Amino acid sequence: LCSGSNDGIIRLWDFRAKQSVSNFTLVEGSVFHGQGTSGYKVRDLRVCGAEPWKLAAGMESNNEGDIVVWDLRQNKKPLFRKREETAVHAVDWHPEHPSILATGRTSAQHAPGAIKVWDLNMSANGTDLLPIAKIITAEGVSNIMWRPTFRTHLAVTYIKIPVVHVWDLKQHSSPLASLCGHTKPVADLVWQDAHVLSRADNVSDGCCWVLSCSEDGTVQRQHMCNGYHPFSHQRNST
């Protein structure tokens, strides 16, 4: 089990030993083990399903953030690190492509909220990595999750807006669907079929159901077809 906290330390736990067996802490120019005095806060963690030795973290430090990828087999230094203009509150590995990572950052006066998709295979040449896709959002991103079986779809929630957006990276001028059942910001979400697709007797229904919980005290199950679809209301000509 991996955990991250506001002291900036990511801990790898072994329940057999009943203690953390490895610590990962980011400081400027190096990595150290021990107390979290780096000024960083861990905002999100995600282990790569296809390559479970890779761990992605979204970090916050003052008014900025970092995207960091660690190799859980060794903690000398990160495999990948990318500075962001604002805090990174959400990370998620692509379910089919272990080099593809989606991230979501918060908004601030000096930079808007954004969804970015990175191909980490492109960072091996030593150049400054640029995202392969980028969506500017109206509000800071709080959660992000790939839609299983749909390679370019992402479900996203926001820090202040009570809505779940499903974005299609191939057509990202507006969300593919808006699920508006909550009255206060959404705390977390999951695709209903995200963890049971391998069952032979399961009917996935195309992974169209989103479960979400909110600060309004409710857990809701919403279908993509019942959401608001901006593209269906756009005019084809002017």
Short mmCIF file of C-alpha atoms in Angstrom, two decimals, residues 46 89-92 102-106 113-117 135-147 152-169 172 175-180 182 185-191 210-212 222 224:
data_model
loop_
_atom_site.label_atom_id
_atom_site.label_comp_id
_atom_site.label_asym_id
_atom_site.label_seq_id
_atom_site.Cartn_x
_atom_site.Cartn_y
_atom_site.Cartn_z
CA ARG A 46 -1.72 6.37 -8.54
CA HIS A 89 -4.38 17.53 -7.45
CA ALA A 90 -5.07 14.60 -9.79
CA VAL A 91 -3.10 11.91 -11.66
CA ASP A 92 -4.20 8.75 -13.47
CA ALA A 102 -3.18 12.20 -17.29
CA THR A 103 -2.87 15.02 -14.75
CA GLY A 104 -5.10 17.81 -13.47
CA ARG A 105 -3.96 21.02 -11.85
CA THR A 106 -5.71 23.72 -9.82
CA GLY A 113 -6.87 25.00 -14.29
CA ALA A 114 -5.85 22.41 -16.86
CA ILE A 115 -5.99 18.75 -17.85
CA LYS A 116 -2.80 17.47 -19.46
CA VAL A 117 -1.83 14.13 -20.95
CA ILE A 135 -7.48 21.15 -22.02
CA ILE A 136 -7.88 24.47 -20.22
CA THR A 137 -10.68 24.21 -17.66
CA ALA A 138 -12.91 26.87 -16.12
CA GLU A 139 -12.02 25.70 -12.62
CA GLY A 140 -9.23 23.84 -10.85
CA VAL A 141 -9.26 20.05 -11.27
CA SER A 142 -9.76 17.86 -8.19
CA ASN A 143 -10.05 14.33 -9.65
CA ILE A 144 -9.38 12.64 -12.97
CA MET A 145 -10.02 9.10 -14.24
CA TRP A 146 -9.72 7.42 -17.63
CA ARG A 147 -12.87 5.78 -18.98
CA THR A 152 -9.50 9.08 -25.25
CA HIS A 153 -12.20 9.68 -22.61
CA LEU A 154 -11.55 11.19 -19.18
CA ALA A 155 -13.91 11.87 -16.29
CA VAL A 156 -13.01 15.01 -14.36
CA THR A 157 -14.26 16.81 -11.25
CA TYR A 158 -13.47 20.31 -10.00
CA ILE A 159 -12.63 22.01 -6.74
CA LYS A 160 -15.55 24.47 -6.73
CA ILE A 161 -18.00 23.31 -9.44
CA PRO A 162 -20.62 20.59 -8.59
CA VAL A 163 -20.34 18.72 -11.87
CA VAL A 164 -18.63 15.69 -13.43
CA HIS A 165 -17.33 16.35 -16.94
CA VAL A 166 -16.45 13.60 -19.39
CA TRP A 167 -13.93 14.90 -21.92
CA ASP A 168 -12.94 13.40 -25.26
CA LEU A 169 -9.33 14.28 -26.08
CA HIS A 172 -12.03 18.96 -26.51
CA PRO A 175 -17.06 18.36 -22.64
CA LEU A 176 -18.54 15.26 -24.21
CA ALA A 177 -21.02 15.09 -21.32
CA SER A 178 -21.83 17.01 -18.14
CA LEU A 179 -23.31 15.10 -15.19
CA CYS A 180 -24.97 17.69 -12.97
CA HIS A 182 -24.81 17.26 -7.22
CA PRO A 185 -18.40 20.13 -5.33
CA VAL A 186 -17.69 16.48 -6.10
CA ALA A 187 -15.19 14.87 -3.72
CA ASP A 188 -14.40 11.72 -5.73
CA LEU A 189 -15.60 9.56 -8.62
CA VAL A 190 -15.17 6.16 -10.22
CA TRP A 191 -16.42 4.46 -13.38
CA VAL A 210 -20.26 7.13 -13.11
CA LEU A 211 -20.42 6.89 -9.31
CA SER A 212 -19.61 10.12 -7.50
CA GLN A 222 -25.33 8.72 -13.25
CA MET A 224 -23.70 9.17 -19.66
#
